[in-house]
Coordinates of C-alpha atoms (C1' of nucleotides) in Angstrom, one line a residue:
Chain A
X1 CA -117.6 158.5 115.6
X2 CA -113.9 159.6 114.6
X3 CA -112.9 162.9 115.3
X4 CA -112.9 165.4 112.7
X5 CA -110.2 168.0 112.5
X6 CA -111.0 171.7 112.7
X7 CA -109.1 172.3 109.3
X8 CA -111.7 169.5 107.6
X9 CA -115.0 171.7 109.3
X10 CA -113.6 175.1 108.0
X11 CA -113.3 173.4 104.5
X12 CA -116.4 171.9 103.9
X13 CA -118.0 175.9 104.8
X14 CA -115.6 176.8 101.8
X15 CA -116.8 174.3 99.7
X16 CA -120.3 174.7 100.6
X17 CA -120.2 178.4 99.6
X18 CA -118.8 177.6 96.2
X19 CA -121.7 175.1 95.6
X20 CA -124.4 177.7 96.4
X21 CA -122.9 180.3 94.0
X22 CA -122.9 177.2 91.5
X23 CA -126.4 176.2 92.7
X24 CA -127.6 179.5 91.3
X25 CA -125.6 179.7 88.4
X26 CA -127.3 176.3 87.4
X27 CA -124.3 173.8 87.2
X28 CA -125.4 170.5 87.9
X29 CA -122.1 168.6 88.6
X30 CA -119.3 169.4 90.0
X31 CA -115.8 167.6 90.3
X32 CA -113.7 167.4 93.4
X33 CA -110.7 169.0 90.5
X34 CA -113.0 172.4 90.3
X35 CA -114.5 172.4 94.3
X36 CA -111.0 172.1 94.8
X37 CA -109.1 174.7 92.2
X38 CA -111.9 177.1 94.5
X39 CA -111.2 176.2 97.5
X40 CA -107.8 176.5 97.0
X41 CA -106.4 172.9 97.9
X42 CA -106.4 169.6 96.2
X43 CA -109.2 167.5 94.5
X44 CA -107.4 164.6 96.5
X45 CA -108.2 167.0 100.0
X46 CA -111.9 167.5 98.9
X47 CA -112.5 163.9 98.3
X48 CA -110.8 163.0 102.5
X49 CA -113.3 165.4 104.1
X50 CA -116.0 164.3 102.4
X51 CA -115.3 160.8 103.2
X52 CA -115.0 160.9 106.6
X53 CA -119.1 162.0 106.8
X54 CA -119.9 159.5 103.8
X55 CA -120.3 158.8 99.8
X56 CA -121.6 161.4 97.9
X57 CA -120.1 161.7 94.3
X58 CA -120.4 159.1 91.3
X59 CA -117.7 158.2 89.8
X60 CA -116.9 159.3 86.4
X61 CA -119.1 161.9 87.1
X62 CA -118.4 164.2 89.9
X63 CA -121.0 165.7 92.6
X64 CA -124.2 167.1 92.3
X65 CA -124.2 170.1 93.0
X66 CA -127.5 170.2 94.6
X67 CA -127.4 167.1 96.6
X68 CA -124.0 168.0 97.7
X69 CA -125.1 171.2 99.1
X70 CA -127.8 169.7 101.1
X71 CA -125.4 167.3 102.8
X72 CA -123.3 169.7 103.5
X73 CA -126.0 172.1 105.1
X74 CA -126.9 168.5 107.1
X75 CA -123.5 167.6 108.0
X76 CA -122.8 171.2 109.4
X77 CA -126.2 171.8 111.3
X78 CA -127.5 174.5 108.9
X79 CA -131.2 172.4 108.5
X80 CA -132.3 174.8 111.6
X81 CA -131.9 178.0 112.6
X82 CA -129.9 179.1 115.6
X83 CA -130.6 181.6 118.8
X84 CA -127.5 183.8 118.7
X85 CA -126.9 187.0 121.5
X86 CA -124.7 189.1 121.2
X87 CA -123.1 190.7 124.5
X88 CA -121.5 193.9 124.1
X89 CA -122.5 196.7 121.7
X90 CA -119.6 198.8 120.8
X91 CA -118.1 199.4 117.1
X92 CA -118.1 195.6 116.5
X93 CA -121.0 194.9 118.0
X94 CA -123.2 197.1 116.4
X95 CA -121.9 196.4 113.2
X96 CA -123.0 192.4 113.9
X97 CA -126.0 193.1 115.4
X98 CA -126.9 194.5 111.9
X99 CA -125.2 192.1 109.8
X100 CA -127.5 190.9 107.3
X101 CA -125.2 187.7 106.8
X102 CA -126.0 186.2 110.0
X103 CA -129.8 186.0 109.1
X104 CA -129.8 184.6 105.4
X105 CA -127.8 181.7 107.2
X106 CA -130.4 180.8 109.6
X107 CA -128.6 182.4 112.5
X108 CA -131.0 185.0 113.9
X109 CA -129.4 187.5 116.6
X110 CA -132.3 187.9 119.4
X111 CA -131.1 190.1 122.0
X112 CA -128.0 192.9 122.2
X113 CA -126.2 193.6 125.7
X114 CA -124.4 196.3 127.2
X115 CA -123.5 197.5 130.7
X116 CA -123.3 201.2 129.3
X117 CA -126.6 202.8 130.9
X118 CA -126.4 205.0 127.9
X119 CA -126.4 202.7 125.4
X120 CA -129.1 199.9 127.2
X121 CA -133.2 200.8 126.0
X122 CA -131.6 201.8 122.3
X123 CA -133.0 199.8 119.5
X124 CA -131.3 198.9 116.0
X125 CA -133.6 197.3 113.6
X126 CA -136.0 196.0 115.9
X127 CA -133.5 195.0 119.1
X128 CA -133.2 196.4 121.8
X129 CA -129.7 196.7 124.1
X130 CA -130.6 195.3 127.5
X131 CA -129.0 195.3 130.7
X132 CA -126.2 192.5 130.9
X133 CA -126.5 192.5 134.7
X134 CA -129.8 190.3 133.8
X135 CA -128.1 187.5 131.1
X136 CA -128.2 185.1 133.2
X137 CA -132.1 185.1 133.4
X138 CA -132.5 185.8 129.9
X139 CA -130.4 182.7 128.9
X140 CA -132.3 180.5 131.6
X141 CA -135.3 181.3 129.4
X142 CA -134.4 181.8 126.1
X143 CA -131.9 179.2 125.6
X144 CA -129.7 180.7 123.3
X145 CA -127.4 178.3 121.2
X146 CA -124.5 180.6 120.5
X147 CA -123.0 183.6 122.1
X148 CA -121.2 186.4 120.4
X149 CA -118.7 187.8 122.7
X150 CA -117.7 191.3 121.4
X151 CA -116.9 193.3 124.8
X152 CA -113.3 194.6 125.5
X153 CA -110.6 192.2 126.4
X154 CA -110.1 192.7 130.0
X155 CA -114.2 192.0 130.8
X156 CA -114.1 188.9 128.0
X157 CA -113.0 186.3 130.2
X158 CA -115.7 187.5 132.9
X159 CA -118.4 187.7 130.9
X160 CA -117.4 184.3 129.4
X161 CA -117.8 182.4 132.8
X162 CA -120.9 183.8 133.4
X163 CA -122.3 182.8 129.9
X164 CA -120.9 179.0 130.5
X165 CA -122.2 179.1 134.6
X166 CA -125.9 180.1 132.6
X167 CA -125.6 177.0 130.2
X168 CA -124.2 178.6 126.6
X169 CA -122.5 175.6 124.8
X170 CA -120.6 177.8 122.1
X171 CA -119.2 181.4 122.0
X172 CA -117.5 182.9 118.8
X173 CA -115.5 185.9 120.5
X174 CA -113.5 189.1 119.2
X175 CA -111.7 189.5 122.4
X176 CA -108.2 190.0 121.4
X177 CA -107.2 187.8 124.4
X178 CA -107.2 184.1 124.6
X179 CA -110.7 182.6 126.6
X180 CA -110.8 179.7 128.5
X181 CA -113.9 177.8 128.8
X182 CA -114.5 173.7 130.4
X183 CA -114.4 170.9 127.8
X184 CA -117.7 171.1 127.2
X185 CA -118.0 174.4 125.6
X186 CA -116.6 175.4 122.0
X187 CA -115.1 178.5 121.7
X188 CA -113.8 180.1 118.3
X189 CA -111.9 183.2 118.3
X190 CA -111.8 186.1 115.6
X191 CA -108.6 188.3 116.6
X192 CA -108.0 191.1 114.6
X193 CA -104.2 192.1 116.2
X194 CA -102.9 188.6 115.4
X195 CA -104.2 188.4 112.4
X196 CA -102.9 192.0 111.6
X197 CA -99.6 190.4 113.7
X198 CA -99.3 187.7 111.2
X199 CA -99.5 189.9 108.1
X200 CA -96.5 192.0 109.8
X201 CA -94.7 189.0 110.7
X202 CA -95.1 187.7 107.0
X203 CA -93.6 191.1 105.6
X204 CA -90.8 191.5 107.7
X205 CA -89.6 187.8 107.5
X206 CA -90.1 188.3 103.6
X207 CA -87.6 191.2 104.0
X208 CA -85.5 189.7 106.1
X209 CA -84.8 186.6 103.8
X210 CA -85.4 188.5 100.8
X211 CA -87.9 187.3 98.5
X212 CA -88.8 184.7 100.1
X213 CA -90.0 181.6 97.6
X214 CA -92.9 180.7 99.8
X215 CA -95.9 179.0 97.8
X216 CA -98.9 179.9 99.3
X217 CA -101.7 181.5 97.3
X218 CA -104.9 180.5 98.9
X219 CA -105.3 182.1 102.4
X220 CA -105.5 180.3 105.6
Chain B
X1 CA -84.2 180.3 106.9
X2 CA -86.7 177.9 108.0
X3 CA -90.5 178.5 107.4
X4 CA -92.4 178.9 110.3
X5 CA -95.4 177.4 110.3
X6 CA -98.6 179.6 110.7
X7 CA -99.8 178.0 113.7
X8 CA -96.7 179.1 115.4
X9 CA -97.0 182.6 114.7
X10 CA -100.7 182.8 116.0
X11 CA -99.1 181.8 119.2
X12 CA -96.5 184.4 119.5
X13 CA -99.4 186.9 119.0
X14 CA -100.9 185.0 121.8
X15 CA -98.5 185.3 123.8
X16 CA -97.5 188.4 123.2
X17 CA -100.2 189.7 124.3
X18 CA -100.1 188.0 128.0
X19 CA -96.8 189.2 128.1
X20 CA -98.0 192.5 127.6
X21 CA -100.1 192.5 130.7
X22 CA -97.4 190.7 132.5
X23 CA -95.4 194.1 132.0
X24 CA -98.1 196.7 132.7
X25 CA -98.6 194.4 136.0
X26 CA -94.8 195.1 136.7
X27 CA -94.0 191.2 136.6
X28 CA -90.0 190.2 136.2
X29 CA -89.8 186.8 135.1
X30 CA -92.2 184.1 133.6
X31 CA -92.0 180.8 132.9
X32 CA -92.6 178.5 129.9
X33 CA -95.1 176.7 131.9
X34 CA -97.5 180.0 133.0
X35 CA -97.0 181.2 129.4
X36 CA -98.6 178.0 128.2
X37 CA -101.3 177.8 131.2
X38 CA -102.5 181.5 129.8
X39 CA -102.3 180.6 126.2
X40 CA -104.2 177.4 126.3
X41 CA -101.0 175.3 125.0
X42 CA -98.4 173.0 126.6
X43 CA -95.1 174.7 128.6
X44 CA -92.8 172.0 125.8
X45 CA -95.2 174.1 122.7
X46 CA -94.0 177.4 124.3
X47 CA -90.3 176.2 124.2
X48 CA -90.7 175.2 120.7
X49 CA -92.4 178.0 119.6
X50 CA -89.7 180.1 120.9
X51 CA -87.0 177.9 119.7
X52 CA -87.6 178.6 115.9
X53 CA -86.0 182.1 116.4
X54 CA -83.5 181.8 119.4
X55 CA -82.9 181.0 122.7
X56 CA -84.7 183.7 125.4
X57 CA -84.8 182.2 128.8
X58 CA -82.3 181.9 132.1
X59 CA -82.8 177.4 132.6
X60 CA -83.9 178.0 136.8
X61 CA -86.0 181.1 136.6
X62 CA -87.6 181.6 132.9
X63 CA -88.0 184.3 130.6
X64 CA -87.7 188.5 131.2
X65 CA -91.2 189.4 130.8
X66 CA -90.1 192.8 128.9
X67 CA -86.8 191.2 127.3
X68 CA -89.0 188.4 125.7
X69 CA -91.8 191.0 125.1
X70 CA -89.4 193.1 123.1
X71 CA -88.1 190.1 121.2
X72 CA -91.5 188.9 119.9
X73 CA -92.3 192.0 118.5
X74 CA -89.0 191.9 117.1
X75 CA -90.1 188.6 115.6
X76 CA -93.4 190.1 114.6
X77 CA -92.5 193.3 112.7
X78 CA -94.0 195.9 115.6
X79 CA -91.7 198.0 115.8
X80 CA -92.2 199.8 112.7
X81 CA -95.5 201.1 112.1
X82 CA -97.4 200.0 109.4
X83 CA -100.0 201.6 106.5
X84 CA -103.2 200.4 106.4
X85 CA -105.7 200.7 104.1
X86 CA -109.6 200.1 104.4
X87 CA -111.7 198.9 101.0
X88 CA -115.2 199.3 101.3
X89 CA -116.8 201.6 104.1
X90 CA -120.1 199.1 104.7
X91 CA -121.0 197.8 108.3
X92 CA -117.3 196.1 108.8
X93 CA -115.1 198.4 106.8
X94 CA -116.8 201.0 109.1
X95 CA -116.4 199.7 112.7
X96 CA -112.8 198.7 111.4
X97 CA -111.7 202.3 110.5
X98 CA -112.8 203.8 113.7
X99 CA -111.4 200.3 116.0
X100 CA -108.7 202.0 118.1
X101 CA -107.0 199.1 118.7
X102 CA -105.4 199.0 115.2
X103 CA -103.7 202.4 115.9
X104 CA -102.8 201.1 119.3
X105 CA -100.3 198.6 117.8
X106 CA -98.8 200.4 115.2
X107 CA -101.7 199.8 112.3
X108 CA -102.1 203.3 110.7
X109 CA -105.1 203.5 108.7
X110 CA -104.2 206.3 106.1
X111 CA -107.2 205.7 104.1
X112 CA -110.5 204.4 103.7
X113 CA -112.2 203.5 99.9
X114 CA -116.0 202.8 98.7
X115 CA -117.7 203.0 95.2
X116 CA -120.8 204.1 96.7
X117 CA -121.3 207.8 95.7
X118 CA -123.1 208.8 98.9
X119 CA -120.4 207.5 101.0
X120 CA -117.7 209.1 99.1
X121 CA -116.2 212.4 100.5
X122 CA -118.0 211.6 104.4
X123 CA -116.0 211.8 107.2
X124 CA -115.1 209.9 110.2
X125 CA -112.0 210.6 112.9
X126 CA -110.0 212.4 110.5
X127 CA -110.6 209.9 107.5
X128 CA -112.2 211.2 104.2
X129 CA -114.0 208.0 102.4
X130 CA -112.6 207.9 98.8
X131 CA -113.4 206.9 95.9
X132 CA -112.3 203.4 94.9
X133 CA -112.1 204.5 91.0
X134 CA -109.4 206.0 92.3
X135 CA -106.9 203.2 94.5
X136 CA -104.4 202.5 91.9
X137 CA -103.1 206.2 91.8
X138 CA -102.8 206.5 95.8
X139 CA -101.3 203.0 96.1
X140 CA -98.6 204.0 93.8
X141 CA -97.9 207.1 95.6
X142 CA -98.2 206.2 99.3
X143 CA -97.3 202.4 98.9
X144 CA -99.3 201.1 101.7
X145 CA -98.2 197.8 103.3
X146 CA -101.6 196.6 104.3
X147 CA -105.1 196.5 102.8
X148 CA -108.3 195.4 104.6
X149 CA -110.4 193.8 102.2
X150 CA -114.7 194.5 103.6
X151 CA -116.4 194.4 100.4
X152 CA -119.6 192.1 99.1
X153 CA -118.0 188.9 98.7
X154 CA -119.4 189.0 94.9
X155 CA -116.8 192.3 94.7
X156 CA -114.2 190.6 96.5
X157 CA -111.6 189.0 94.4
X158 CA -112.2 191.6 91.7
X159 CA -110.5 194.3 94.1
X160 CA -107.7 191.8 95.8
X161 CA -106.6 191.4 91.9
X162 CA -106.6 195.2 91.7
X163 CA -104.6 195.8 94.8
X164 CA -102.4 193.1 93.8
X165 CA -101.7 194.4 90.6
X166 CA -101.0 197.8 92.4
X167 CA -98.2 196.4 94.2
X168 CA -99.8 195.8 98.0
X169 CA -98.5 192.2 99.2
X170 CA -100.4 191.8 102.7
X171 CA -104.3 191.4 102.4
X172 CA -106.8 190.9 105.7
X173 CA -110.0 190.1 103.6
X174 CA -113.8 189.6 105.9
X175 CA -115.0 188.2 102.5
X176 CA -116.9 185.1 102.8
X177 CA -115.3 183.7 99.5
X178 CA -112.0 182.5 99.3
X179 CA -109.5 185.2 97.5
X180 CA -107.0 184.1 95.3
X181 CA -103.7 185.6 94.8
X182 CA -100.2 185.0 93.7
X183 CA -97.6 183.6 95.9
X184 CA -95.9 186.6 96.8
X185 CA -99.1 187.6 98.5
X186 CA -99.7 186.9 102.0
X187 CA -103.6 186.3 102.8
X188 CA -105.5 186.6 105.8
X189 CA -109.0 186.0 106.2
X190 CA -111.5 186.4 108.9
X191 CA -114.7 184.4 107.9
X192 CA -117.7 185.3 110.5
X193 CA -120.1 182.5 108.2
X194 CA -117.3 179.9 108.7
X195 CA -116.7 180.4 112.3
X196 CA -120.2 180.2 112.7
X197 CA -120.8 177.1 110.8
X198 CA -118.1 175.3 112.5
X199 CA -120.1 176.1 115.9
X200 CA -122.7 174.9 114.7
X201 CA -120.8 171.6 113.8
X202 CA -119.7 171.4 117.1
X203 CA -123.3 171.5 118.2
X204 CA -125.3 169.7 116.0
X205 CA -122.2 166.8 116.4
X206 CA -122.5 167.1 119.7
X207 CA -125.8 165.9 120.1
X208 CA -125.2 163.6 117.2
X209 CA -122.9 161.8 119.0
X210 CA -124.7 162.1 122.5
X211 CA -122.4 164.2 124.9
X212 CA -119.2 163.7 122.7
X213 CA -115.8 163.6 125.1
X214 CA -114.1 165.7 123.0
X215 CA -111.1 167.7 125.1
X216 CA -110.6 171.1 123.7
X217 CA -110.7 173.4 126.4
X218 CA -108.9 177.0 124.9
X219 CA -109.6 177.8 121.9
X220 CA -108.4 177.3 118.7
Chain C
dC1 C1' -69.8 176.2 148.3
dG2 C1' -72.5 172.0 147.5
dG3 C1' -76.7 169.9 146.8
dA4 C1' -81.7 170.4 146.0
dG5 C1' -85.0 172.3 143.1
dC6 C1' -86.4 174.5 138.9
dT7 C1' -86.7 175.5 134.1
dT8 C1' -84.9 175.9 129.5
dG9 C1' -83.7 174.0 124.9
dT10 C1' -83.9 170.3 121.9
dG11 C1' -83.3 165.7 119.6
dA12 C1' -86.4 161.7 119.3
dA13 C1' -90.9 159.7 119.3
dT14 C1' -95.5 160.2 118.5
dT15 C1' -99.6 161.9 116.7
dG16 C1' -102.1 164.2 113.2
dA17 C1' -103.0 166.0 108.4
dT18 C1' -102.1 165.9 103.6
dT19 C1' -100.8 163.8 99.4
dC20 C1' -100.2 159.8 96.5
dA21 C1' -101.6 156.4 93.6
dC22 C1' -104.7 153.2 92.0
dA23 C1' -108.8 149.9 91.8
dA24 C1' -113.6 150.4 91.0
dA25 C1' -117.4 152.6 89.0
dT26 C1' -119.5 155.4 85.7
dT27 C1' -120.2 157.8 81.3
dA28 C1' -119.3 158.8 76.4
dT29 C1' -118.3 157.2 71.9
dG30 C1' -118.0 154.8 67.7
Chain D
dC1 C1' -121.3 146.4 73.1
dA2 C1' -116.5 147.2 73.7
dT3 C1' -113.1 150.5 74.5
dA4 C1' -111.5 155.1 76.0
dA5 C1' -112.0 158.7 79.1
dT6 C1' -113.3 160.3 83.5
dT7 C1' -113.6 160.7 88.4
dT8 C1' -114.6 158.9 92.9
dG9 C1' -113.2 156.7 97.4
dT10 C1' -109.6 155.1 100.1
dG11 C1' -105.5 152.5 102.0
dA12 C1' -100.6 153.5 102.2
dA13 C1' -96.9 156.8 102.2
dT14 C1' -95.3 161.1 103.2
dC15 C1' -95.0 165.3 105.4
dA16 C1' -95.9 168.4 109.4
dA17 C1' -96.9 169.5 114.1
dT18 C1' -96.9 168.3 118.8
dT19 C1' -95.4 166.0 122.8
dC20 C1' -92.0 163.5 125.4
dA21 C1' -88.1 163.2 128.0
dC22 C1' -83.9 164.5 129.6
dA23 C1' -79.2 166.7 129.8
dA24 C1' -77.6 171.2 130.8
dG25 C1' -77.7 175.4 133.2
dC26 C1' -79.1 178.6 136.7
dT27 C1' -80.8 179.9 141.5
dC28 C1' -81.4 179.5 146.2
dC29 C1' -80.6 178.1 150.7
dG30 C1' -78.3 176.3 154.6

DNA sequence: CGGAGCTTGTGAATTGATTCACAAATTATG
DNA sequence: CATAATTTGTGAATCAATTCACAAGCTCCG
């Protein structure tokens, strides 16, 4: 099977969150012109990714929006529900340990960690913060399919190692440093100082050139 | 000037960051090809990276670890501080407005916003929660250069216009939904669903395709 | 001080992603 | 039922990003 690019994966989760909010509002088709003028990018961009999983629109017609949806829940592994962890439970951790989002999309947080003696034994909404010193057994039981890595950036790398040596496959982390994992493991990074960096840099070189005539109006 | 393309600027926050820690561990010198090792990319990537915006390094020894630290945040816009303000004091909005690490590199957050009456007028480190009735008035009079967008997605692009309209030209929105704006607008967004979902492509492809050989080893 | 050993900076080549453009399929209309 | 109006799916063309590869410059050592 061919490769698809990153950029194509992140799209299709736009475009699937546009279709629910149309699934609810009733539309029944949809053209690649509107999932596109959404989406911010082209109807001609909409109509690649799709094609590289299959054939899903009618022509002269457009999408439905419900049969769309479902093969984009199929094509991105939302059927089933995930086991996520979460290790570390500072400010961000806390915050998505009780982040209703996670849930409603079939992934379901099952255990907090913490090395903090005061914070392991609390509970939040029915979890509670265990020891990390014993992840390595929990994940030999439990399995879990995703980690969330939200400890600071100098124990992130670490941790890491010991969640890929115990068998996780993927880790979304909020280290603000970069983590390396083997080939095997996929790894995507949410870093607030470069993405805060990025903003600054797109000020200042505004500035600097003065007005810039950039086109962009969709983010990322 | 030439545009520089976002991947590129991701990268110099990258390795900005190792350079960073280079200094605090006293180190002199470093080359292209550690730089690269540390940020998950290749030595020639570095080079190129860097090239864009001058020429930093001694050919035979490298680059000056502080020299080529205080020329990416040059490049970046740190050193200036910048105002930051927080819409919507939920889960996110919350763990962002007490995250240290903002203040750290220059991020002030001067304000924090919410509609919800019970929230307006608490308190946290300094920071009175306003009311958001209200944001026009104090964007006009303290002009901030950043706003961080952590509202229901359904509220989202209602407030980016707002904000917009009162003049702020940097957003960093944790919305789910896409946020449109004009293109004198710069746009970041941090999508936990998306991140998510593309894990669990990885996965579910994964096993699709039966122990794919795929080769990505940092992350993104 | 001369040669060996590194390492940068950068055009050229390659690889990858996006956009174009159009045939084919479908619907709507009179 | 024929014609006009849409809209998909996809090779080909273009545009963008990454990697290659090597001349040029610097250091170190004997």
């Amino acid at each position: 099977m061919k490769r698809i690019a990153e950029s194509t994966v992140r799209r299709l989760s736009i475009y699937l969150r546009f279709l629910e909010e149309s699934e609810n509002r009733g539309l029944a088709t949809i053209s690649s012109q509107e999932l596109a003028r959404r989406g911010g990018t082209t109807s001609a961009q909409v109509r690649k990714d799709l094609s590289f999983f299959g054939s899903f629109g009618k022509r002269g017609l457009g999408y439905s929006v419900p049969e769309l949806s479902a093969s984009l829940r199929d094509i991105l592994g939302l059927r089933r529900t995930w086991n996520v962890i979460i290790v570390g439970a500072g400010k961000i951790g806390t915050a998505l340990a009780q982040y209703r989002g996670f849930r409603q999309r079939g992934f379901i947080v099952s255990a907090v960690y913490d090395r903090d003696p005061r914070k392991i034994g609390t509970v939040w909404e029915s979890l509670t913060v265990r020891d990390v010193a014993g992840i390595e057994k929990d994940i030999d039981a439990a399995a879990p399919d995703i980690a969330v890595l939200a400890v600071p950036g100098e124990e992130a790398q670490g941790i890491a190692n010991r969640l890929v040596k115990a068998g996780v496959k993927a880790i979304l982390s909020f280290a603000p440093t970069q983590i390396h994992t083997p080939a095997d493991v996929t790894v995507r990074s949410v870093n607030m100082a470069m993405e805060l960096e990025g903003l600054s840099f797109a000020l200042t070189s505004r500035d600097r050139n003065g007005a810039e005539d950039g086109l962009d109006s969709a983010s990322r």
